Amino acid sequence: MIHFRVIAVGMTVKLKHFLTGFALFLLSFHATAQQPQVHNQFFMNPYVYNPAYAGVEGHTVLFMMYRQQWTSIQGAPQTFHASFHVPLDGGIAFGASAFNVSQGLLSTSAGKISAGYLVNIDRTHFLRFGLSIGGGINSINISEFDSPDDPAFNNFLDQNSFLLGDFGLTYHFGHFNVGFSIPNLFTYDVITQTDFAPIKVTPQDNILLKMNYRGHINNDFAIEPHLIYRYSNVVPHQYEGTLIAHIKHIIWLGGSYRQDEGIIGLFGAKVKEKIGIGFAYELGNPNISSELGPTFEINIGYHLGTKKDHAEHVSSFIKSHRHSAEERAKQAELERQKQIAALQSSRQNQTEDSDALSISGTPAPANPLTKTEENTVPEDESASTTPSETKEDWDHKEEHPELERTNQFGEDEVGIRLEKPNAAGGSDVVLSWVPATDATNLKVASDGHLERELADGSKEIGVKYEKTNPDGTKESIVKWDPVINEQQAETIVSNPDLTEAEHTEVAKGDPDLTQDFRTHDDLAESDDHMTVRRGSHLLELPAGNFVIAGAFSEFDHAEDFSDELFQQGFHDTIVGFSSARGYYYVVVFRSGNVSQARAKRDEMRKNKSLSKAWVLQVTE
């Protein structure tokens, strides 16, 4: 705003004083180059406002911006800006940026480098620090002016370089971010708009405060508000508010309002969670916008390579899903490995003839019904092998409404429910999910399904589907799903959008020993405790109140984690089993009083290794 006011003054002086006014303009331009720049799409790359955000994307990232200001004014400012930052090992980050601002005969070029540091308070709370230093140079195209030897230019050229530096601090909790920055660490001169007397501007005269939050309404839609407050002793203080809507995390729409400068329209798109392209249209102050014209801005962000494994905290605008593509792929691979391990365990006692059928239901998590040589079951497959065809068929309950959900990989699925009476007078239940895109070509087979018992004593049903191919031919496909009880089925049906891992966790347990089937993550976030009855396992936990540090399906994994905690000084750590939920629990504290156990849990949660601790109460 400073340079615009001085331009207006310079245009109103008499011609004989033009050079004097222009010299003052040059000095003002020199100061303006040191003033913090305004970016309409700062939310794409908050590093432009605060060096603490260096490395926050979790990738090596490159951003470029072009801004054309006041399109109705010839020689109005044009800005090119580029920045680069990357997270390094040990919480360190590195960044660099450069810009050029040209307006008429004048041009400023500058650059700076940044160093950042991440402090991990615990698994959800983080602090970031950042510091930048650099410099710039002002230049003028003297060849286009009639009097290039005028002293005004000599005075300007004597002051054509300057230093840049900024400092920032940010705090992060989940998708909430707040921070402040000092945009210029070096004192500089600026011209007042009253008597053109130069004044000194110190670092504390300009401070920028910013906060934002990304709220995920569902997997395909998120709202992201931003608030900015610019404190200044040089120009009036200024507020700015921005609201962004992420639609399917492919496009975004939004708008901003900047105090005294009007409304800004925002639009952008993302390509494969790797590239972001944003556009901004700024109307400007309504009192003068018709004379000045609008301002346009385009931003491009690009993630180079894959996410850095050592990036402990990531907050990315381009990757705005709840979980990034890398995280979803990692989850998919983990689920695939778990399924392979379970199948290998279940096949240990099977005959060689049954092997082909055993693996026929091994789906790739991204598409469990993809046709392969292994998962296609010949029509004349013998039913006498193990796993065997069930003697009493599982009924497809048509009266149950069709189930729908979005899995952890972002795919829509539909589910069917099969039931069979059990010896206890109730019913065993199977919920089988298939991709929604394949549902029209699949129907549950009318003949008997397959059944097998796993090494841990649980059962799985190989649900037979008949698939109609585009050429009209039909084939049989088997998809293996766990057998659960009615109560577990109702819990899953009422929470269809849980991830596969959460579904497995909810379904695992004995309703005769507990009615609490909350996930371990739910318990870690709760101040309540889980109550179960004691079972008869060899390593069954006795009656009491236990602070649980971790839950594992395999004893070896629980023992490994127990050893890690022992090395950290938790020498009372033990491993015990709970038949009620079917997990091996790593116990770090035991008490006969549940209130004492809760108090100990709260204390232990302050430790990074025990931040997800919760309380288990075992009764006889």
XYZ file of C-alpha atoms in Angstrom:
620
model
C 0.000 0.000 0.000
C 2.935 2.363 0.583
C 4.152 2.458 -2.985
C 0.640 3.181 -4.319
C 0.182 6.196 -2.054
C 3.560 7.627 -3.036
C 2.742 7.139 -6.724
C -0.394 9.210 -6.258
C 1.555 11.979 -4.557
C 4.246 11.959 -7.259
C 1.547 12.358 -9.950
C 0.128 15.505 -8.313
C 3.331 17.550 -7.886
C 4.260 20.185 -10.428
C 6.481 19.162 -13.304
C 9.490 21.166 -12.048
C 9.437 19.072 -8.874
C 8.941 15.774 -10.673
C 12.463 14.500 -10.240
C 12.379 15.236 -6.519
C 9.072 13.395 -6.175
C 10.368 10.546 -8.293
C 13.469 10.259 -6.132
C 11.227 9.916 -3.104
C 9.284 7.271 -4.981
C 12.488 5.384 -5.638
C 13.360 5.449 -1.960
C 9.853 4.297 -1.146
C 10.228 1.513 -3.687
C 13.428 0.480 -1.980
C 11.531 0.201 1.322
C 8.551 -1.475 -0.307
C 10.808 -4.235 -1.621
C 11.570 -5.076 1.985
C 7.913 -5.047 3.008
C 6.181 -8.463 3.279
C 4.598 -9.495 -0.011
C 0.918 -10.363 -0.263
C -0.021 -13.772 -1.675
C -3.663 -14.524 -2.426
C -3.016 -18.292 -2.405
C -0.750 -18.502 0.634
C -2.753 -21.541 1.822
C -1.160 -23.650 -0.932
C 2.321 -22.883 0.361
C 2.300 -21.210 3.810
C 6.110 -21.159 3.674
C 5.795 -17.862 1.752
C 4.575 -16.215 4.989
C 6.438 -18.210 7.609
C 9.795 -20.055 7.289
C 8.701 -22.505 10.014
C 6.570 -24.239 7.356
C 9.691 -25.413 5.508
C 9.379 -29.185 5.033
C 5.746 -29.328 6.164
C 4.659 -31.020 2.914
C 6.681 -34.133 3.795
C 8.070 -34.086 0.244
C 10.644 -32.239 -1.731
C 8.302 -29.590 -3.100
C 8.517 -26.754 -5.625
C 6.061 -23.831 -5.836
C 5.898 -21.110 -8.485
C 3.666 -18.038 -8.584
C 2.907 -15.261 -11.075
C 0.885 -12.196 -10.066
C -0.321 -9.373 -12.324
C -1.584 -6.478 -10.257
C -4.031 -3.742 -11.403
C -4.492 -4.846 -14.998
C -5.911 -1.465 -16.087
C -2.688 0.368 -15.159
C 0.227 0.314 -17.591
C 3.429 -0.621 -15.790
C 1.552 -1.963 -12.754
C 3.489 -4.420 -10.534
C 4.174 -7.923 -11.782
C 5.557 -10.537 -9.402
C 7.315 -13.848 -10.060
C 7.962 -15.993 -7.009
C 9.501 -19.452 -6.636
C 10.205 -21.496 -3.519
C 11.604 -24.892 -2.669
C 11.685 -26.758 0.639
C 12.286 -30.283 1.895
C 12.286 -32.135 5.250
C 15.634 -33.642 6.258
C 16.558 -36.250 8.871
C 16.399 -35.370 12.547
C 13.514 -32.909 12.272
C 15.601 -30.454 10.236
C 14.178 -28.748 7.145
C 15.716 -26.682 4.377
C 14.071 -24.105 2.123
C 14.907 -21.432 -0.416
C 12.900 -18.802 -2.257
C 13.422 -16.066 -4.825
C 11.226 -13.378 -6.323
C 11.216 -10.542 -8.824
C 8.881 -7.544 -8.718
C 8.794 -5.183 -11.683
C 6.717 -2.011 -12.010
C 7.383 0.365 -14.828
C 11.070 1.239 -14.975
C 11.823 -0.314 -11.624
C 12.664 -3.897 -10.703
C 13.553 -5.720 -7.512
C 15.078 -9.194 -7.318
C 15.769 -11.008 -4.062
C 16.301 -14.446 -2.581
C 16.763 -16.158 0.759
C 17.477 -19.543 2.284
C 15.719 -21.048 5.294
C 16.412 -23.581 8.009
C 13.660 -25.182 10.056
C 13.415 -27.522 13.012
C 10.543 -29.761 14.127
C 9.906 -30.516 17.811
C 7.729 -33.585 18.404
C 5.888 -32.910 21.670
C 3.962 -36.182 21.379
C 2.218 -38.148 18.638
C -0.290 -35.355 17.881
C 1.337 -32.101 19.046
C 4.217 -30.484 17.157
C 6.192 -27.242 17.141
C 8.084 -25.878 14.147
C 10.721 -23.147 14.102
C 12.122 -21.434 11.029
C 14.693 -18.771 10.192
C 15.567 -17.230 6.804
C 18.288 -14.888 5.632
C 19.031 -13.406 2.243
C 19.249 -10.225 0.268
C 18.082 -8.356 -2.798
C 18.885 -5.656 -5.279
C 16.870 -2.827 -6.868
C 17.455 -1.864 -10.471
C 16.105 0.658 -12.966
C 16.046 0.687 -16.743
C 17.821 4.054 -17.167
C 17.962 3.746 -20.956
C 14.210 4.360 -21.158
C 14.358 7.655 -19.238
C 15.141 11.067 -20.798
C 17.552 12.207 -18.061
C 19.607 9.200 -16.957
C 22.324 11.424 -15.448
C 19.995 13.114 -12.983
C 21.242 12.984 -9.332
C 18.011 11.296 -8.342
C 19.158 8.117 -10.025
C 22.623 8.331 -8.473
C 21.071 8.535 -5.003
C 18.929 5.533 -5.773
C 21.786 3.467 -7.136
C 23.779 4.145 -3.984
C 21.085 2.281 -2.042
C 20.279 -0.469 -4.500
C 20.908 -3.501 -2.235
C 19.246 -4.628 0.960
C 19.112 -7.544 3.419
C 16.178 -9.889 3.978
C 15.444 -12.140 6.930
C 12.409 -13.563 8.696
C 11.619 -15.795 11.667
C 8.595 -17.987 12.392
C 7.071 -20.341 14.946
C 4.080 -22.648 14.401
C 2.077 -25.096 16.528
C 0.244 -28.086 15.031
C -2.433 -30.317 16.507
C -4.058 -32.695 14.064
C -5.359 -30.548 11.213
C -5.146 -27.348 13.284
C -2.222 -24.973 12.691
C -1.413 -21.645 14.305
C 1.726 -19.525 14.170
C 3.330 -16.142 13.925
C 6.178 -14.716 11.895
C 8.383 -11.635 11.924
C 8.553 -10.854 8.185
C 11.720 -8.727 8.319
C 14.521 -9.057 10.836
C 16.474 -6.055 9.548
C 15.769 -2.391 10.205
C 15.060 -0.290 7.110
C 13.852 3.197 6.104
C 10.369 3.974 4.866
C 8.785 7.243 3.683
C 5.735 8.554 5.552
C 2.765 9.700 3.494
C 2.542 13.112 5.212
C 5.873 14.890 5.077
C 8.050 12.315 3.243
C 10.393 12.126 6.243
C 12.191 8.779 6.428
C 11.525 6.700 9.539
C 13.210 3.575 10.851
C 11.190 0.368 10.761
C 12.360 -2.260 13.244
C 11.611 -6.025 13.192
C 8.915 -5.767 15.863
C 7.008 -3.193 13.795
C 5.626 -5.905 11.505
C 4.190 -9.216 12.777
C 1.931 -11.692 10.981
C -0.386 -14.085 12.852
C -2.040 -16.972 11.013
C -4.178 -19.969 11.890
C -6.211 -22.522 9.956
C -8.070 -25.801 10.369
C -9.063 -28.517 7.908
C -12.296 -30.241 8.844
C -13.123 -33.446 6.947
C -16.894 -33.713 6.573
C -16.418 -37.100 4.902
C -13.822 -38.834 2.729
C -14.688 -36.671 -0.288
C -15.305 -33.244 1.213
C -13.374 -30.971 3.565
C -13.720 -27.349 4.702
C -10.613 -25.285 5.427
C -10.897 -21.804 7.013
C -7.858 -19.503 7.398
C -7.480 -16.320 9.438
C -4.640 -13.799 9.139
C -3.889 -10.695 11.172
C -1.154 -8.311 10.037
C 0.121 -6.088 12.817
C 2.128 -3.064 11.711
C 3.387 0.229 13.081
C 3.923 1.499 9.526
C 0.567 0.929 7.831
C -2.886 0.204 9.309
C -3.424 -3.227 10.839
C -5.211 -5.654 8.563
C -7.445 -8.721 8.879
C -7.910 -11.375 6.223
C -10.238 -14.381 6.123
C -10.218 -17.264 3.638
C -12.534 -20.260 3.250
C -11.637 -23.217 1.018
C -13.799 -26.229 0.122
C -12.004 -29.400 -1.035
C -14.342 -31.318 -3.361
C -13.372 -34.965 -3.786
C -9.839 -33.690 -3.087
C -9.516 -33.008 -6.806
C -10.767 -29.440 -7.074
C -11.134 -26.634 -4.579
C -13.301 -23.539 -4.492
C -13.084 -20.639 -2.099
C -12.920 -16.967 -1.408
C -11.065 -14.415 0.695
C -11.799 -11.028 2.120
C -8.861 -8.740 2.883
C -9.646 -5.648 4.935
C -9.655 -2.451 2.789
C -8.743 -4.456 -0.321
C -11.943 -6.339 -1.108
C -12.939 -9.822 -2.189
C -10.817 -12.510 -3.859
C -12.186 -15.502 -5.771
C -10.216 -18.749 -5.579
C -10.259 -21.905 -7.680
C -7.872 -24.792 -8.224
C -7.339 -28.427 -9.112
C -5.054 -31.274 -8.055
C -3.574 -33.972 -10.265
C -2.888 -37.390 -8.698
C -2.117 -35.828 -5.291
C 1.134 -34.600 -6.814
C 0.411 -31.328 -8.615
C -1.722 -28.407 -7.502
C -2.736 -25.524 -9.795
C -4.535 -22.536 -8.313
C -6.053 -19.331 -9.689
C -7.043 -16.150 -7.857
C -9.080 -13.171 -9.078
C -8.856 -10.103 -6.840
C -11.426 -7.337 -7.292
C -9.546 -4.846 -5.117
C -10.837 -1.939 -3.081
C -14.344 -1.181 -4.422
C -13.712 2.586 -4.232
C -10.895 2.499 -6.801
C -11.150 -0.909 -8.453
C -12.788 0.508 -11.587
C -9.715 2.681 -12.222
C -7.100 0.117 -11.300
C -8.649 -3.053 -12.643
C -8.538 -6.556 -11.107
C -5.483 -8.549 -10.043
C -4.761 -12.073 -11.292
C -2.583 -14.711 -9.668
C -1.627 -18.252 -10.632
C 0.159 -20.768 -8.394
C 1.622 -24.150 -9.255
C 2.859 -26.658 -6.674
C 4.673 -29.880 -7.469
C 5.715 -32.748 -5.184
C 9.008 -34.213 -6.364
C 9.410 -37.924 -5.674
C 7.674 -39.725 -2.816
C 7.004 -38.767 0.760
C 10.081 -38.768 2.964
C 9.972 -41.630 5.480
C 11.632 -39.461 8.121
C 8.925 -36.748 7.912
C 7.308 -37.058 11.348
C 4.654 -34.392 10.775
C 2.988 -33.585 7.452
C 0.358 -30.961 6.611
C -0.169 -30.673 2.867
C -2.721 -28.693 0.875
C -2.115 -30.740 -2.271
C -2.610 -34.012 -0.383
C -5.711 -33.062 1.563
C -7.181 -36.540 2.187
C -7.443 -37.807 5.744
C -4.666 -40.189 4.733
C -2.154 -39.540 1.963
C -1.749 -41.806 -1.048
C 1.432 -43.205 0.487
C -0.356 -43.963 3.751
C -3.276 -45.622 1.942
C -0.891 -47.700 -0.162
C 1.029 -48.679 2.952
C -2.205 -49.729 4.669
C -3.214 -51.737 1.612
C 0.116 -53.537 1.529
C -0.075 -54.232 5.262
C -3.547 -55.739 4.869
C -2.322 -57.853 1.959
C 0.594 -59.182 3.997
C -1.734 -59.981 6.901
C -4.035 -61.940 4.613
C -1.131 -63.864 3.110
C 0.214 -64.678 6.574
C -3.220 -65.866 7.737
C -3.639 -68.079 4.699
C -0.183 -69.587 5.100
C -0.979 -70.386 8.712
C -4.369 -71.906 7.887
C -2.906 -74.127 5.178
C -0.280 -75.817 7.271
C -2.433 -78.903 7.879
C -4.234 -78.948 4.549
C -3.559 -81.484 1.798
C -1.752 -80.559 -1.373
C -4.953 -80.898 -3.370
C -6.645 -78.202 -1.284
C -3.947 -75.570 -1.730
C -5.273 -74.108 -4.962
C -8.726 -73.688 -3.456
C -7.363 -72.247 -0.207
C -5.708 -69.353 -1.971
C -8.610 -68.784 -4.338
C -10.148 -66.274 -2.002
C -7.028 -64.166 -1.429
C -8.079 -60.731 -2.699
C -5.778 -57.841 -3.397
C -7.088 -55.160 -1.054
C -7.592 -52.595 -3.838
C -9.874 -54.950 -5.833
C -10.700 -58.245 -4.108
C -12.507 -59.703 -7.108
C -9.939 -59.093 -9.823
C -9.835 -62.169 -12.051
C -6.629 -64.149 -11.799
C -5.730 -67.744 -12.445
C -5.668 -68.365 -8.707
C -8.956 -66.783 -7.636
C -11.116 -68.368 -10.339
C -12.700 -71.615 -9.180
C -13.440 -74.225 -11.876
C -17.065 -75.300 -12.051
C -16.199 -78.959 -11.464
C -13.992 -78.288 -8.417
C -14.339 -81.205 -6.020
C -16.270 -80.365 -2.852
C -14.667 -83.154 -0.866
C -11.342 -81.421 -0.309
C -10.416 -79.270 2.661
C -11.657 -76.613 3.044
C -14.909 -78.458 2.489
C -18.265 -77.391 1.166
C -20.630 -76.799 4.069
C -23.187 -79.520 4.764
C -25.741 -76.951 5.905
C -25.746 -74.004 3.531
C -25.470 -70.402 4.568
C -28.650 -68.506 3.760
C -28.426 -65.179 1.978
C -30.810 -63.064 4.028
C -32.713 -61.127 1.389
C -34.716 -59.280 4.052
C -31.579 -57.465 5.205
C -31.030 -54.169 3.339
C -28.010 -53.962 1.054
C -24.989 -52.572 2.877
C -22.847 -49.737 1.552
C -19.535 -48.298 2.684
C -16.340 -46.560 1.561
C -13.291 -48.646 2.420
C -9.913 -47.360 3.634
C -8.693 -47.124 0.043
C -11.468 -44.699 -0.946
C -13.471 -47.313 -2.913
C -17.246 -47.688 -2.684
C -18.352 -51.215 -1.743
C -21.613 -53.076 -1.257
C -22.096 -55.915 1.197
C -24.329 -58.947 1.577
C -25.191 -60.838 4.756
C -25.219 -64.629 5.149
C -26.447 -66.473 8.250
C -26.530 -70.020 9.576
C -27.943 -71.342 12.877
C -25.299 -72.401 15.410
C -25.283 -74.929 18.235
C -25.922 -72.231 20.845
C -29.337 -71.426 19.384
C -28.210 -68.214 17.731
C -26.773 -67.539 14.330
C -23.322 -67.258 12.855
C -23.001 -64.351 10.438
C -20.788 -63.513 7.468
C -20.642 -60.019 5.952
C -19.095 -60.127 2.495
C -18.062 -56.921 0.696
C -17.449 -56.441 -3.019
C -16.558 -53.349 -5.090
C -19.633 -51.382 -6.107
C -18.363 -51.313 -9.700
C -18.510 -55.136 -9.840
C -21.777 -55.593 -7.956
C -24.006 -55.622 -11.050
C -21.990 -58.484 -12.564
C -21.981 -60.608 -9.404
C -24.594 -62.592 -7.565
C -24.336 -65.004 -4.654
C -24.194 -68.604 -5.852
C -27.141 -70.846 -5.029
C -25.006 -73.906 -4.179
C -23.082 -74.488 -0.955
C -20.273 -72.212 0.146
C -16.863 -73.266 1.458
C -15.754 -73.361 5.069
C -12.377 -73.665 6.795
C -10.911 -73.338 10.268
C -7.830 -71.196 10.822
C -4.903 -71.982 13.090
C -6.276 -69.730 15.870
C -9.597 -71.632 15.938
C -11.628 -68.991 14.108
C -13.596 -69.854 10.989
C -13.877 -68.349 7.539
C -16.489 -68.872 4.868
C -15.568 -68.886 1.207
C -18.584 -67.083 -0.240
C -19.239 -68.259 -3.780
C -20.159 -65.632 -6.369
C -21.278 -66.168 -9.936
C -19.739 -63.558 -12.252
C -21.113 -62.713 -15.683
C -18.390 -61.631 -18.088
C -18.952 -59.092 -20.914
C -18.992 -61.933 -23.472
C -21.851 -63.635 -21.590
C -19.796 -66.440 -20.107
C -19.991 -67.166 -16.395
C -17.446 -68.146 -13.821
C -17.331 -68.811 -10.085
C -15.311 -66.696 -7.698
C -14.640 -67.401 -4.029
C -14.092 -64.616 -1.500
C -13.115 -65.550 2.068
C -14.718 -63.669 4.982
C -14.594 -64.262 8.764
C -17.467 -65.820 10.705
C -18.795 -63.480 13.403
C -21.721 -63.490 15.827
C -24.929 -61.474 15.521
C -23.894 -58.751 17.947
C -20.594 -58.191 16.179
C -22.419 -58.054 12.860
C -24.794 -55.369 14.133
C -21.845 -53.321 15.390
C -20.238 -53.453 11.946
C -23.489 -52.731 10.112
C -24.037 -49.644 12.270
C -20.473 -48.462 11.494
C -20.042 -49.375 7.801
C -17.259 -46.870 7.066
C -14.762 -48.318 9.530
C -11.521 -49.429 7.906
C -10.839 -53.101 7.265
C -8.448 -53.187 10.209
C -11.084 -51.583 12.451
C -13.748 -53.995 11.188
C -11.494 -56.917 12.036
C -10.807 -55.461 15.462
C -14.492 -54.824 16.194
C -15.457 -58.303 15.040
C -12.873 -60.007 17.226
C -14.068 -61.035 20.647
C -16.323 -63.217 22.786
C -19.724 -61.643 23.623
C -20.031 -64.038 26.576
C -17.048 -62.304 28.188
C -17.603 -58.654 27.157
C -20.106 -56.341 25.551
C -17.467 -53.714 24.814
C -16.131 -53.976 21.256
C -14.593 -50.537 20.908
C -11.415 -50.305 18.855
C -8.106 -49.771 20.603
C -7.830 -46.328 19.001
C -11.205 -45.416 20.488
C -10.003 -46.553 23.901
C -6.759 -44.591 23.523
C -8.791 -41.414 22.987
C -11.233 -42.140 25.809
C -11.030 -41.394 29.519
C -13.194 -44.462 30.179
C -12.010 -48.060 30.530
C -12.952 -51.426 29.020
C -14.469 -54.104 31.256
C -14.163 -57.806 30.404
C -14.607 -61.131 32.197
C -11.667 -63.448 32.707
C -11.263 -66.370 30.270
C -9.271 -69.598 30.447
C -6.273 -68.960 28.194
C -2.877 -70.148 29.442
C -1.648 -66.519 29.642
C -5.026 -65.079 30.702
C -4.771 -61.843 32.691
C -6.024 -62.226 36.285
C -8.734 -60.053 37.802
C -7.563 -56.460 38.246
C -7.133 -53.114 36.523
C -4.374 -52.815 33.925
C -2.829 -49.944 31.992
C -2.419 -51.282 28.441
C 0.411 -49.940 26.287
C -0.327 -52.040 23.183
C -2.519 -54.836 21.785
C -1.255 -57.543 19.410
C -2.694 -60.561 17.636
C 0.655 -62.368 17.859
C 2.502 -63.114 21.115
C 5.932 -62.510 19.564
C 4.971 -58.983 18.534
C 3.671 -58.230 22.026
C 6.850 -59.618 23.549
C 9.007 -57.467 21.249
C 7.155 -54.314 22.281
C 7.420 -55.329 25.933
C 11.193 -55.633 25.518
C 11.353 -52.132 23.991
C 9.480 -50.666 26.953
C 11.710 -52.560 29.396
C 14.771 -50.965 27.799
C 13.127 -47.552 28.247
C 12.866 -48.123 31.988
C 9.405 -49.700 32.342
C 10.658 -52.758 34.224
C 7.224 -53.937 35.423
C 6.023 -54.588 31.870
C 4.342 -57.973 31.268
C 2.408 -59.644 28.447
C -0.995 -61.207 29.100
C -3.940 -62.496 27.062
C -7.641 -61.591 27.186
C -10.012 -64.176 25.753
C -12.789 -61.583 25.727
C -11.182 -59.736 22.790
C -8.594 -62.284 21.629
C -5.500 -60.079 21.977
C -2.164 -60.233 23.735
C -1.877 -57.074 25.838
C 1.325 -55.348 26.933
C 0.700 -54.235 30.530
C 2.790 -51.444 32.103
C 0.873 -50.998 35.376
C -1.510 -53.015 37.532
C -3.757 -51.954 40.417
C -6.686 -53.241 42.401
C -8.291 -49.808 42.121
C -9.609 -48.597 38.753
C -9.279 -44.918 39.720
C -5.605 -45.435 40.511
C -5.130 -47.181 37.157
C -6.809 -44.283 35.334
C -4.594 -41.745 37.089
C -1.503 -43.753 36.133
C -2.736 -43.969 32.522
C -3.104 -40.170 32.348
C 0.416 -39.773 33.694
C 1.875 -42.307 31.263
C 0.174 -40.760 28.231
C 2.594 -37.849 28.548
C 5.339 -40.243 27.451
C 5.657 -40.536 23.667
C 5.882 -44.351 23.779
C 2.720 -44.594 25.905
C 0.620 -41.836 24.357
C -2.072 -44.395 23.365
C -2.327 -46.111 26.754
C -5.751 -47.128 28.074
C -7.243 -49.085 30.990
C -8.536 -52.675 30.939
C -10.608 -53.942 33.884
C -10.761 -57.744 34.228
C -13.391 -59.353 36.471
C -13.953 -62.979 37.437
